[in-house]
Coordinates of C-alpha atoms in Angstrom, one line a residue:
Chain P
X854 CA 19.9 -1.2 66.2
X855 CA 23.0 -2.3 64.3
X856 CA 20.9 -4.7 62.3
X857 CA 18.5 -2.0 61.4
X858 CA 21.4 0.2 60.0
X859 CA 22.3 -2.5 57.5
X860 CA 18.7 -2.8 56.4
X861 CA 18.6 0.9 55.6
X862 CA 17.4 2.7 53.7
X863 CA 13.7 1.9 53.7
X864 CA 11.8 1.5 50.5
X865 CA 11.3 5.3 50.2
X866 CA 15.1 5.8 50.6
X867 CA 15.0 7.1 54.2
X868 CA 17.8 6.6 56.7
X869 CA 15.8 7.6 59.8
X870 CA 14.5 11.0 58.8
X871 CA 17.2 11.6 56.2
X872 CA 17.4 10.8 52.5
X873 CA 14.2 10.3 50.7
X874 CA 13.4 11.9 47.4
X875 CA 12.5 15.6 47.2
X876 CA 12.4 16.2 43.5
X877 CA 10.0 17.5 40.8
X878 CA 7.7 14.9 39.4
X879 CA 9.3 14.7 36.0
X880 CA 12.5 13.5 37.7
X881 CA 10.7 11.1 40.1
X882 CA 9.6 8.8 37.4
X883 CA 13.2 8.6 36.2
X884 CA 14.5 7.9 39.7
X885 CA 11.9 5.1 40.1
X886 CA 13.2 3.6 36.9
X887 CA 16.8 3.7 38.1
X888 CA 15.7 2.1 41.4
X889 CA 13.9 -0.6 39.6
X890 CA 16.8 -1.4 37.3
X891 CA 19.2 -1.3 40.1
X892 CA 17.2 -3.6 42.3
X893 CA 17.0 -6.0 39.3
X894 CA 20.7 -6.1 38.4
X895 CA 22.1 -6.1 41.9
X896 CA 20.8 -9.7 42.4
X897 CA 21.6 -10.7 38.8
X898 CA 24.4 -13.3 38.8
X899 CA 25.7 -12.1 35.5
X900 CA 26.0 -8.5 36.7
X901 CA 27.6 -9.6 40.0
X902 CA 30.2 -11.7 38.0
X903 CA 31.0 -8.9 35.6
X904 CA 31.5 -6.4 38.5
X905 CA 33.6 -8.9 40.3
X906 CA 35.7 -9.5 37.2
X907 CA 36.2 -5.8 36.6
X908 CA 37.1 -5.1 40.3
X909 CA 39.9 -7.7 40.1
X910 CA 41.2 -7.2 36.6
X911 CA 40.4 -3.6 35.8
X912 CA 40.3 -1.7 39.1
X913 CA 43.0 -3.8 40.6
X914 CA 41.2 -4.9 43.7
X915 CA 41.7 -5.9 46.4
X916 CA 43.6 -2.8 47.3
X917 CA 46.2 -3.6 49.9
X918 CA 46.4 -2.5 53.5
X919 CA 49.7 -1.0 54.5
X920 CA 51.0 -0.6 58.0
X921 CA 52.5 2.9 58.1
X922 CA 55.2 2.1 60.5
X923 CA 57.3 5.2 60.1
X924 CA 54.3 7.4 60.4
X925 CA 53.3 5.5 63.5
X926 CA 56.8 6.0 65.0
X927 CA 56.9 9.6 64.2
X928 CA 53.5 10.3 65.7
X929 CA 54.2 8.1 68.7
X930 CA 50.9 6.4 69.4
X931 CA 48.4 4.0 68.0
X932 CA 49.5 1.9 65.0
X933 CA 48.2 3.5 61.8
X934 CA 47.1 1.3 58.9
X935 CA 46.2 2.6 55.4
X936 CA 43.6 1.1 53.2
X937 CA 45.2 1.9 49.9
X938 CA 42.3 3.1 47.7
X939 CA 44.8 5.4 46.1
X940 CA 46.2 2.4 44.3
X941 CA 43.0 1.7 42.4
X942 CA 43.0 2.3 38.7
X943 CA 42.5 6.1 38.3
X944 CA 43.9 6.7 41.8
X945 CA 40.9 6.9 44.1
X946 CA 37.9 5.0 45.5
X947 CA 35.5 6.7 43.0
X948 CA 36.1 4.1 40.4
X949 CA 34.3 1.6 42.6
X950 CA 30.9 3.2 42.1
X951 CA 31.6 4.6 38.6
X952 CA 32.1 1.1 37.1
X953 CA 28.9 0.1 38.8
X954 CA 27.0 3.1 37.6
X955 CA 28.3 2.8 34.0
X956 CA 27.3 -0.9 33.9
X957 CA 23.8 0.1 35.1
X958 CA 23.6 2.9 32.5
X959 CA 24.6 0.4 29.8
X960 CA 22.0 -2.1 31.0
X961 CA 19.3 0.6 31.0
X962 CA 20.1 1.3 27.4
X963 CA 21.4 4.8 28.0
X964 CA 23.7 6.5 25.5
X965 CA 25.4 8.9 27.7
X966 CA 26.5 9.2 31.4
X967 CA 26.8 12.6 33.0
X968 CA 28.0 13.9 36.4
X969 CA 29.4 16.7 38.4
X970 CA 32.8 16.7 39.8
X971 CA 34.7 18.7 42.5
X972 CA 38.3 17.7 42.6
X973 CA 37.9 15.8 39.3
X974 CA 38.3 12.4 40.8
X975 CA 34.7 11.3 40.2
X976 CA 34.9 12.9 36.8
X977 CA 38.0 11.0 35.8
X978 CA 36.7 7.8 37.2
X979 CA 33.4 8.2 35.4
X980 CA 35.1 9.1 32.1
X981 CA 37.2 6.0 32.5
X982 CA 34.2 3.8 33.2
X983 CA 32.4 5.3 30.3
X984 CA 35.3 4.6 28.0
X985 CA 35.4 1.1 29.3
X986 CA 31.7 0.2 28.7
X987 CA 31.3 2.4 25.6
X988 CA 29.2 5.4 26.7
X989 CA 29.4 9.1 26.0
X990 CA 30.3 11.2 29.0
X991 CA 29.7 14.8 30.0
X992 CA 31.3 16.1 33.2
X993 CA 30.1 19.4 34.8
X994 CA 32.8 21.2 36.7
X995 CA 33.1 24.6 38.3
X996 CA 35.7 26.8 36.7
X997 CA 37.4 27.4 40.0
X998 CA 37.9 23.7 40.3
X999 CA 38.9 23.4 36.6
X1000 CA 41.8 25.8 37.2
X1001 CA 42.9 24.1 40.4
X1002 CA 42.6 20.6 39.2
X1003 CA 44.0 21.0 35.7
X1004 CA 45.6 17.5 35.4
X1005 CA 42.3 15.8 36.1
X1006 CA 40.6 18.0 33.5
X1007 CA 43.2 16.9 30.9
X1008 CA 42.7 13.3 31.9
X1009 CA 39.0 13.5 31.3
X1010 CA 39.5 15.1 27.9
X1011 CA 42.1 12.4 26.9
X1012 CA 39.5 9.8 28.0
X1013 CA 37.1 11.2 25.5
X1014 CA 34.7 13.0 28.0
X1015 CA 33.4 16.5 27.5
X1016 CA 34.2 18.8 30.5
X1017 CA 31.5 21.4 30.7
X1018 CA 32.7 24.5 32.6
X1019 CA 30.2 25.8 35.2
X1020 CA 30.4 29.6 35.7
X1021 CA 27.4 30.2 38.0
X1022 CA 27.5 30.9 41.8
X1023 CA 30.7 30.0 43.6
X1024 CA 31.8 28.0 40.5
X1025 CA 32.5 25.0 42.6
X1026 CA 30.9 21.6 43.4
X1027 CA 27.4 22.8 44.4
X1028 CA 27.1 24.7 41.2
X1029 CA 28.4 21.8 39.2
X1030 CA 25.6 19.7 40.8
X1031 CA 23.0 22.3 39.8
X1032 CA 24.3 22.4 36.2
X1033 CA 24.4 18.6 35.9
X1034 CA 20.9 18.3 37.4
X1035 CA 19.6 20.8 34.8
X1036 CA 21.2 19.0 31.9
X1037 CA 19.7 15.8 33.2
X1038 CA 16.2 17.2 33.5
X1039 CA 16.5 18.4 29.9
X1040 CA 17.0 14.8 28.7
X1041 CA 16.5 12.1 31.3
X1042 CA 15.7 9.5 28.6
X1043 CA 19.0 9.0 26.8
X1044 CA 21.3 10.0 29.7
X1045 CA 22.0 8.7 33.2
X1046 CA 23.1 11.1 35.9
X1047 CA 25.8 9.2 37.8
X1048 CA 25.9 11.1 41.1
X1049 CA 29.4 11.2 42.5
X1050 CA 28.8 10.4 46.1
X1051 CA 26.4 9.0 48.6
X1052 CA 24.1 12.0 48.1
X1053 CA 21.1 13.0 46.0
X1054 CA 17.7 11.5 45.8
X1055 CA 17.0 7.8 46.4
X1056 CA 18.4 5.4 45.1
X1057 CA 21.8 7.1 44.8
X1058 CA 22.9 7.2 48.5
X1059 CA 22.0 3.5 48.7
X1060 CA 23.4 2.5 45.3
X1061 CA 26.7 4.3 45.7
X1062 CA 27.1 2.9 49.2
X1063 CA 26.5 -0.6 47.9
X1064 CA 29.2 -0.2 45.2
X1065 CA 31.6 1.2 47.8
X1066 CA 31.0 -1.3 50.5
X1067 CA 33.7 -3.6 49.0
X1068 CA 36.3 -1.3 50.6
X1069 CA 35.3 -2.2 54.2
X1070 CA 34.6 -5.8 53.4
X1071 CA 38.1 -6.3 52.1
X1072 CA 39.7 -4.1 54.8
X1073 CA 38.0 -6.1 57.6
X1074 CA 39.4 -9.4 56.3
X1075 CA 42.8 -8.0 55.4
X1076 CA 43.2 -6.4 58.8
X1077 CA 42.2 -9.5 60.6
X1078 CA 44.7 -11.5 58.5
X1079 CA 47.5 -9.0 59.1
X1080 CA 47.1 -8.4 62.8
X1081 CA 44.9 -11.3 64.1
X1082 CA 42.3 -8.8 65.4
X1083 CA 40.0 -6.0 64.4
X1084 CA 41.0 -2.3 64.4
X1085 CA 40.2 -0.1 67.4
X1086 CA 39.3 2.9 65.3
X1087 CA 38.3 3.7 61.7
X1088 CA 39.1 7.1 60.1
X1089 CA 37.9 8.5 56.8
X1090 CA 37.4 12.0 55.3
X1091 CA 33.9 13.3 54.5
X1092 CA 32.7 15.5 51.8
X1093 CA 29.6 13.8 50.5
X1094 CA 30.9 10.8 52.3
X1095 CA 31.3 8.0 49.8
X1096 CA 34.8 6.7 50.8
X1097 CA 33.8 6.9 54.5
X1098 CA 30.6 4.9 53.9
X1099 CA 32.6 2.4 51.9
X1100 CA 35.0 1.8 54.8
X1101 CA 32.4 2.0 57.6
X1102 CA 29.6 -0.2 56.3
X1103 CA 31.1 -3.6 57.0
X1104 CA 32.1 -2.5 60.5
X1105 CA 28.9 -0.8 61.7
X1106 CA 28.0 -3.8 63.9
X1107 CA 31.5 -4.3 65.2
X1108 CA 33.1 -3.1 68.4
X1109 CA 35.1 -0.3 66.8
X1110 CA 35.1 3.5 67.2
X1111 CA 34.4 5.2 63.9
X1112 CA 35.4 8.7 63.0
X1113 CA 34.5 10.8 60.0
X1114 CA 36.6 13.9 59.3
X1115 CA 35.1 17.1 57.8
X1116 CA 37.0 20.0 56.3
X1117 CA 37.4 22.9 58.8
X1118 CA 38.9 25.0 55.9
X1119 CA 40.4 28.3 57.0
X1120 CA 38.2 28.9 60.0
X1121 CA 34.7 28.1 61.3
X1122 CA 33.5 31.5 60.0
X1123 CA 30.7 31.3 57.4
X1124 CA 32.0 30.5 53.9
X1125 CA 35.5 29.4 55.2
X1126 CA 34.7 25.7 55.9
X1127 CA 32.5 22.8 54.9
X1128 CA 32.0 21.2 58.2
X1129 CA 28.4 20.2 57.5
X1130 CA 27.8 17.6 60.2
X1131 CA 29.7 19.6 62.8
X1132 CA 28.0 22.9 62.3
X1133 CA 24.9 22.3 60.1
X1134 CA 21.3 21.6 60.8
X1135 CA 18.8 19.2 59.1
X1136 CA 17.4 20.4 55.8
X1137 CA 16.7 19.6 52.2
X1138 CA 19.0 20.2 49.2
X1139 CA 19.5 18.6 45.8
X1140 CA 16.6 16.2 46.3
X1141 CA 17.4 14.7 49.7
X1142 CA 17.2 15.5 53.4
X1143 CA 20.5 15.7 55.4
X1144 CA 22.5 18.0 57.6
X1145 CA 23.1 21.2 55.7
X1146 CA 24.9 24.5 56.0
X1147 CA 22.2 27.1 55.5
X1148 CA 21.8 30.8 56.3
X1149 CA 18.8 32.2 58.3
X1150 CA 16.7 32.1 55.2
X1151 CA 17.3 28.5 54.4
X1152 CA 19.6 29.3 51.5
X1153 CA 22.7 27.0 51.3
X1154 CA 25.8 28.8 52.6
X1155 CA 28.9 29.2 50.5
X1156 CA 31.5 26.5 51.5
X1157 CA 35.2 26.2 51.2
X1158 CA 37.9 23.7 51.6
X1159 CA 41.4 23.4 50.3
X1160 CA 40.2 20.0 49.1
X1161 CA 37.8 20.5 46.2
X1162 CA 36.3 17.1 46.7
X1163 CA 35.1 18.1 50.2
X1164 CA 33.5 21.5 49.7
X1165 CA 29.8 20.7 49.6
X1166 CA 27.1 22.3 51.9
X1167 CA 25.3 18.9 52.4
X1168 CA 26.4 15.4 53.3
X1169 CA 25.1 11.9 52.7
X1170 CA 21.9 11.1 54.5
X1171 CA 23.3 7.9 56.1
X1172 CA 26.1 10.0 57.7
X1173 CA 23.4 12.3 59.0
X1174 CA 21.6 9.4 60.5
X1175 CA 24.9 7.8 61.9
X1176 CA 25.6 11.1 63.6
X1177 CA 22.2 11.3 65.3
X1178 CA 22.4 7.8 66.6
X1179 CA 26.0 8.5 67.7
X1180 CA 27.4 5.5 65.9
X1181 CA 30.0 7.6 64.1
X1182 CA 31.8 10.6 65.6
X1183 CA 32.3 13.5 63.2
X1184 CA 35.5 15.5 63.7
X1185 CA 37.3 18.2 61.7
X1186 CA 40.7 18.9 60.3
X1187 CA 41.6 22.4 58.8
X1188 CA 43.5 23.4 55.7
X1189 CA 46.9 23.7 57.4
X1190 CA 46.5 20.4 59.3
X1191 CA 45.7 18.7 56.0
X1192 CA 48.7 20.3 54.2
X1193 CA 51.0 19.2 57.1
X1194 CA 49.6 15.7 56.9
X1195 CA 50.1 15.8 53.1
X1196 CA 53.8 16.5 53.5
X1197 CA 54.3 14.2 56.4
X1198 CA 52.8 11.1 54.7
X1199 CA 54.7 12.0 51.5
X1200 CA 58.0 12.3 53.3
X1201 CA 57.9 9.5 55.9
X1202 CA 56.1 6.9 53.8
X1203 CA 56.6 7.9 50.2
X1204 CA 52.9 8.1 49.7
X1205 CA 51.4 11.3 48.4
X1206 CA 47.8 11.5 49.6
X1207 CA 45.0 13.5 47.9
X1208 CA 44.3 16.7 49.9
X1209 CA 40.9 15.1 50.7
X1210 CA 42.5 12.0 52.2
X1211 CA 45.1 14.2 54.0
X1212 CA 42.2 15.4 56.2
X1213 CA 41.8 11.8 57.4
X1214 CA 45.6 11.5 57.9
X1215 CA 45.7 14.7 59.9
X1216 CA 42.9 13.5 62.3
X1217 CA 44.4 10.0 62.5
X1218 CA 47.7 11.5 63.7
X1219 CA 45.9 13.4 66.4
X1220 CA 43.9 10.4 67.4
X1221 CA 46.9 8.1 67.4
X1222 CA 48.5 10.2 70.2
X1223 CA 45.3 10.1 72.2
X1224 CA 44.8 6.4 71.9
X1225 CA 48.4 5.3 72.7
X1226 CA 50.6 2.5 71.3
X1227 CA 48.3 -0.4 72.3
X1228 CA 45.7 0.6 69.9
X1229 CA 45.3 0.5 66.1
X1230 CA 43.7 2.8 63.6
X1231 CA 42.5 1.8 60.1
X1232 CA 42.4 4.8 57.8
X1233 CA 40.9 5.0 54.3
X1234 CA 43.5 6.6 52.1
X1235 CA 40.8 7.4 49.5
X1236 CA 43.0 8.9 46.8
X1237 CA 46.4 9.8 45.6
X1238 CA 47.7 13.4 45.5
X1239 CA 49.2 13.8 42.1
X1240 CA 46.3 16.0 41.1
X1241 CA 47.1 18.4 44.0
X1242 CA 50.8 18.8 43.4
X1243 CA 50.8 21.9 41.2
X1244 CA 48.4 23.6 43.6
X1245 CA 50.5 22.7 46.7
X1246 CA 53.7 23.8 45.1
X1247 CA 52.2 27.1 44.1
X1248 CA 50.6 27.8 47.5
X1249 CA 52.4 25.8 50.1
X1250 CA 55.9 25.2 48.7
X1251 CA 58.2 22.8 50.6
X1252 CA 60.2 24.6 53.3
X1253 CA 63.4 22.9 52.6
Chain J
X515 CA -12.7 35.9 24.8
X516 CA -10.8 35.9 28.0
X517 CA -8.4 33.1 28.6
X518 CA -7.4 32.0 32.1
X519 CA -3.7 32.6 32.8
X520 CA -1.5 32.1 35.8
X521 CA 1.2 34.6 35.4
X522 CA 4.5 34.0 37.1
X523 CA 6.9 36.6 38.6
X524 CA 9.7 36.7 41.1
X525 CA 9.4 38.5 44.5
X526 CA 12.0 41.2 44.9
X527 CA 13.0 41.0 41.3
X528 CA 14.6 43.2 40.2
X529 CA 13.7 45.1 43.4
X530 CA 10.6 45.3 45.6
X531 CA 9.2 48.5 44.2
X532 CA 9.4 47.3 40.6
X533 CA 8.1 43.9 41.6
X534 CA 5.0 45.6 43.0
X535 CA 4.5 47.3 39.6
X536 CA 4.9 44.0 37.8
X537 CA 2.2 42.4 40.1
X538 CA -0.2 45.3 39.6
X539 CA 0.3 45.3 35.8
X540 CA -0.2 41.5 35.5
X541 CA -3.3 41.7 37.7
X542 CA -4.8 44.7 35.8
X543 CA -4.0 43.1 32.4
X544 CA -6.2 40.1 33.2
X545 CA -4.2 37.4 35.1
X546 CA -6.6 34.9 36.7
X547 CA -3.9 33.9 39.2
X548 CA -0.5 35.3 40.2
X549 CA 2.3 32.8 40.8
X550 CA 5.0 34.6 42.9
X551 CA 8.3 32.8 43.2
X552 CA 10.2 33.2 46.4
X553 CA 13.8 32.9 45.1
X554 CA 16.0 30.0 46.2
X555 CA 19.6 29.6 45.2
X556 CA 19.2 26.2 43.5
X557 CA 15.9 26.3 41.6
X558 CA 16.3 22.8 40.0
X559 CA 13.1 22.9 37.8
X560 CA 13.8 26.3 36.3
X561 CA 15.7 27.3 33.2
X562 CA 18.4 30.0 33.0
X563 CA 16.1 33.0 32.7
X564 CA 14.4 32.4 36.0
X565 CA 17.5 31.0 37.7
X566 CA 19.4 34.2 37.0
X567 CA 16.5 36.4 38.2
X568 CA 16.4 34.4 41.4
X569 CA 20.1 34.8 42.0
X570 CA 19.8 38.6 41.5
X571 CA 16.8 38.8 43.8
X572 CA 18.7 37.0 46.5
X573 CA 21.7 39.3 46.0
X574 CA 19.3 42.3 46.2
X575 CA 18.3 41.2 49.7
X576 CA 15.3 39.0 49.3
X577 CA 14.3 37.5 52.7
X578 CA 11.2 35.5 53.7
X579 CA 10.0 38.4 55.8
X580 CA 10.2 40.7 52.8
X581 CA 8.5 38.1 50.6
X582 CA 5.5 37.7 53.0
X583 CA 5.3 41.4 53.6
X584 CA 5.2 41.9 49.8
X585 CA 2.2 39.6 49.5
X586 CA 0.5 41.3 52.4
X587 CA 0.9 44.7 50.8
X588 CA -0.1 43.4 47.4
X589 CA -3.3 41.9 48.7
X590 CA -4.4 45.3 49.9
X591 CA -4.5 46.5 46.3
X592 CA -5.4 43.5 44.1
X593 CA -8.1 40.8 44.2
X594 CA -6.2 38.2 42.0
X595 CA -5.4 35.1 44.0
X596 CA -1.7 34.7 44.7
X597 CA 0.2 31.4 44.8
X598 CA 3.6 31.3 46.4
X599 CA 6.0 29.2 44.4
X600 CA 9.3 28.0 46.0
X601 CA 11.5 25.0 46.7
X602 CA 11.6 22.6 49.6
X603 CA 14.9 23.8 51.2
X604 CA 13.7 27.2 52.6
X605 CA 10.3 25.7 53.5
X606 CA 11.7 22.7 55.4
X607 CA 14.2 25.1 57.0
X608 CA 11.6 27.1 58.9
X609 CA 9.2 24.1 59.1
X610 CA 6.4 23.3 56.7
X611 CA 3.7 24.3 59.2
X612 CA 5.3 27.6 60.0
X613 CA 5.8 28.4 56.3
X614 CA 2.2 27.7 55.5
X615 CA 0.9 29.6 58.5
X616 CA 2.8 32.6 57.3
X617 CA 1.7 32.2 53.7
X618 CA -1.9 32.1 54.9
X619 CA -1.4 35.1 57.1
X620 CA 0.0 37.1 54.2
X621 CA -3.2 36.5 52.3
X622 CA -1.8 34.1 49.7
X623 CA -4.4 31.6 48.2
X624 CA -1.9 28.7 48.1
X625 CA 1.5 27.4 47.4
X626 CA 3.3 25.5 44.7
X627 CA 6.4 23.6 45.9
X628 CA 7.5 21.1 43.1
X629 CA 10.0 19.2 45.2
X630 CA 7.7 18.5 48.1
X631 CA 5.7 15.8 46.1
X632 CA 2.7 14.1 47.7
X633 CA 4.0 11.5 50.0
X634 CA 7.3 13.3 50.6
X635 CA 5.5 16.6 51.5
X636 CA 6.4 16.7 55.2
X637 CA 2.7 17.1 56.0
X638 CA 2.2 20.0 53.6
X639 CA -1.1 18.8 52.1
X640 CA -2.6 17.9 55.5
X641 CA -1.7 21.2 57.1
X642 CA -2.7 23.3 54.1
X643 CA -6.2 21.8 54.0
X644 CA -6.6 22.5 57.7
X645 CA -5.5 26.1 57.0
X646 CA -7.8 26.5 54.0
X647 CA -4.7 27.0 51.8
X648 CA -4.7 25.6 48.2
X649 CA -1.4 23.7 47.7
X650 CA -1.0 22.7 44.1
X651 CA 0.7 19.4 43.2
X652 CA 2.8 19.2 40.1
X653 CA 2.6 16.4 37.6
X654 CA 4.5 15.6 34.4
X655 CA 3.7 13.8 31.2
X656 CA 5.4 10.7 32.5
X657 CA 3.4 10.6 35.8
X658 CA 1.5 7.3 35.9
X659 CA -2.3 7.1 36.3
X660 CA -1.8 5.3 39.6
X661 CA 0.4 8.1 40.8
X662 CA -2.1 10.7 39.5
X663 CA -4.8 9.1 41.6
X664 CA -2.6 9.0 44.6
X665 CA -2.0 12.7 44.2
X666 CA -5.7 13.5 43.7
X667 CA -6.5 11.6 46.9
X668 CA -5.1 14.5 48.9
X669 CA -7.9 16.6 47.4
X670 CA -6.2 19.5 45.6
X671 CA -8.4 22.2 44.0
X672 CA -5.8 22.7 41.3
X673 CA -3.2 20.6 39.7
X674 CA -0.2 21.9 37.8
X675 CA 0.6 19.9 34.7
X676 CA 4.1 20.4 33.4
X677 CA 3.5 19.8 29.7
X678 CA 6.9 18.3 29.0
X679 CA 9.9 17.0 30.8
X680 CA 12.9 19.3 31.4
X681 CA 13.1 22.8 32.8
X682 CA 11.0 26.0 32.4
X683 CA 11.5 28.5 29.6
X684 CA 12.1 26.7 26.3
X685 CA 9.0 26.8 24.1
X686 CA 6.8 23.7 24.2
X687 CA 5.1 22.3 21.1
X688 CA 1.7 21.1 22.2
X689 CA 2.1 17.6 20.8
X690 CA -0.4 14.8 20.6
X691 CA 1.4 13.3 23.6
X692 CA 1.1 16.3 25.8
X693 CA -2.5 16.8 24.8
X694 CA -3.5 13.2 25.5
X695 CA -1.8 13.5 28.9
X696 CA -3.9 16.5 29.6
X697 CA -7.0 14.6 28.5
X698 CA -6.3 12.0 31.1
X699 CA -6.0 14.6 33.9
X700 CA -9.2 16.4 32.7
X701 CA -11.3 13.3 33.5
X702 CA -11.1 14.3 37.2
X703 CA -12.7 17.0 39.1
X704 CA -9.8 19.3 39.5
X705 CA -8.9 22.6 37.8
X706 CA -5.8 22.0 35.6
X707 CA -3.0 24.5 35.1
X708 CA -0.8 23.7 32.2
X709 CA 2.7 25.1 32.0
X710 CA 6.4 24.9 30.8
X711 CA 7.2 26.8 27.7
X712 CA 3.9 28.6 27.1
X713 CA 4.6 31.9 25.3
X714 CA 2.0 32.5 22.5
X715 CA -1.7 33.2 22.2
X716 CA -2.1 30.1 20.1
X717 CA -0.8 27.9 22.9
X718 CA -3.0 29.7 25.4
X719 CA -6.0 29.3 23.2
X720 CA -5.3 25.6 22.5
X721 CA -5.1 24.9 26.2
X722 CA -8.2 27.0 26.9
X723 CA -10.2 24.9 24.4
X724 CA -9.6 22.0 26.6
X725 CA -10.5 23.8 29.8
X726 CA -6.9 24.2 30.9
X727 CA -5.5 27.5 32.3
X728 CA -2.0 28.5 31.1
X729 CA 0.9 29.1 33.4
X730 CA 3.3 31.6 31.9
X731 CA 6.7 32.3 33.5
X732 CA 9.9 32.8 31.6
X733 CA 8.1 34.8 28.9
X734 CA 7.0 37.5 31.4
X735 CA 10.4 37.6 33.1
X736 CA 11.9 38.3 29.6
X737 CA 9.3 41.0 28.9
X738 CA 10.1 42.6 32.2
X739 CA 13.7 42.7 31.4
X740 CA 13.2 44.4 28.0
X741 CA 10.9 46.9 29.8
X742 CA 13.7 47.7 32.2
X743 CA 16.2 48.0 29.5
X744 CA 14.1 50.5 27.5
X745 CA 13.1 52.4 30.7
X746 CA 9.5 51.9 29.9
X747 CA 6.5 52.0 32.3
X748 CA 6.7 48.7 34.0
X749 CA 3.1 48.4 35.2
X750 CA 1.7 49.4 31.8
X751 CA 4.1 47.2 30.0
X752 CA 3.3 44.1 32.0
X753 CA -0.4 44.8 31.7
X754 CA 0.0 45.0 27.9
X755 CA 2.1 41.8 27.9
X756 CA -0.6 39.8 29.5
X757 CA -3.6 41.4 27.8
X758 CA -2.2 40.4 24.4
X759 CA -2.4 36.8 25.6
X760 CA -5.7 36.6 27.4

């Protein structure tokens, strides 16, 4: 079975019964072109070399692994190690796939690269990659997120991207996806829609995973070198699931417990969380099949998380599959646990995590206690928290 | 001269009573087919006019039960064949077989679900042909001939040709490209419905000359909105709107 997982998806983009391509025909032709171009360049030595070069000299890879000794002591349980994706250029894992997508767009002769963004991390990373390879860039963002993530909006503008405010619906990530989709449909010839996670129609869940896989490949080698063994558990937060797939992929065949952490928001009431794999059911949205939060009529439910990068009513098709075959266990952390973890990691290790990543920290702290001191946890610290500081200070000021 | 038009409207928009008047008006004014959209929150192939109408219809309490009941009631008073148009999400949610069974029971002639393309249709074309329901595949100018043949292999009675890429609403110039694309489709034994940005009698006439029926959507939604604003007779207004085109 493990071997099968690594051969996924199939040619039609399915991971088991999830993924695929549920899109109007005018878009399918474009997706086929992207698949074809991607399949060509991924084996092209020149492309591989260029990507390798940029990973090392531009992104700053490999990102280190840090043994969070003080955090481990404070929690009193399994040793917690952090894969420092927050140290990448632009401060999160998103740059890994954005550089790949920008190179692909350039190779396909596109003039512009467009995308949606939630917390702004994908938007900043894409604007950066666009500046690097010389492409125009439009980023669609809900106005709720624009207000919350102001520093990232400013960064995108400085980088030369146009931030397009999205005012429809809940004015967050899902609506930004709709707006970007619509803009893409209007002109799929000169633009490439660089989807920001392992979601969307085939080939995006596969392609973004392939670009993120480097995280786990490095981590596996680094962890072995550092400790002489493999980790007992992996932990990563899940919105669409790109950083999690990045860490997990290289470990899927190994003897290691894997945990994905979803946002439980304010409560498990409708509209107050985004725990898609925990509470959702299989369905179709935005061109692919996955677990979904839907109402009784099949309409996507409003979702919420303190972390703008996690509030999406769907989730990557590969995660949906990994849940069904029970290879990965999907857990949750709520807003207050994430905020507590945000402060804890900042205070004891001097590392300010993104609120998204703080969900993984929160669950890892819980898990460390359960596992006990003989075990080890490798956590993907997917992004840094600078972007969240204003929001945290305004809403959860430090107590002392 | 009577041209063949598939007129589009949205169930429960702006409310059920008015929607019924719209349907009656379009039918009376000479529509050959009614395409009734069951609103979904993320209508990815639709432009702003239809998107906003769908959002309002959902806010006004559209449910599948109400949608199917609307068709059942409508079929008691009109003879025009009705096609339910919607997106994959709500269909897959209750199950393709169940959705089609309910569509058939309501008296609909068929379904148009653009994001359940042949091959990724979750059994829709198989089940619909068993039920005697006419599911209409959608093609676009960039659809290849090989793909067109694959689609025709499922034996549709109608095929919906989007006359350009993009979303619904904006006016389409019938260019050499879109017309030669139609010429290709017309070689086959299937009734062609041409849509996306059709809003004038000249366009309708140009399509008719080639044996293609026109699908008209955003134009009628806009007309409906101006009728509501001026407090005019909806049924009469919609009837007039279509009879000036047929």
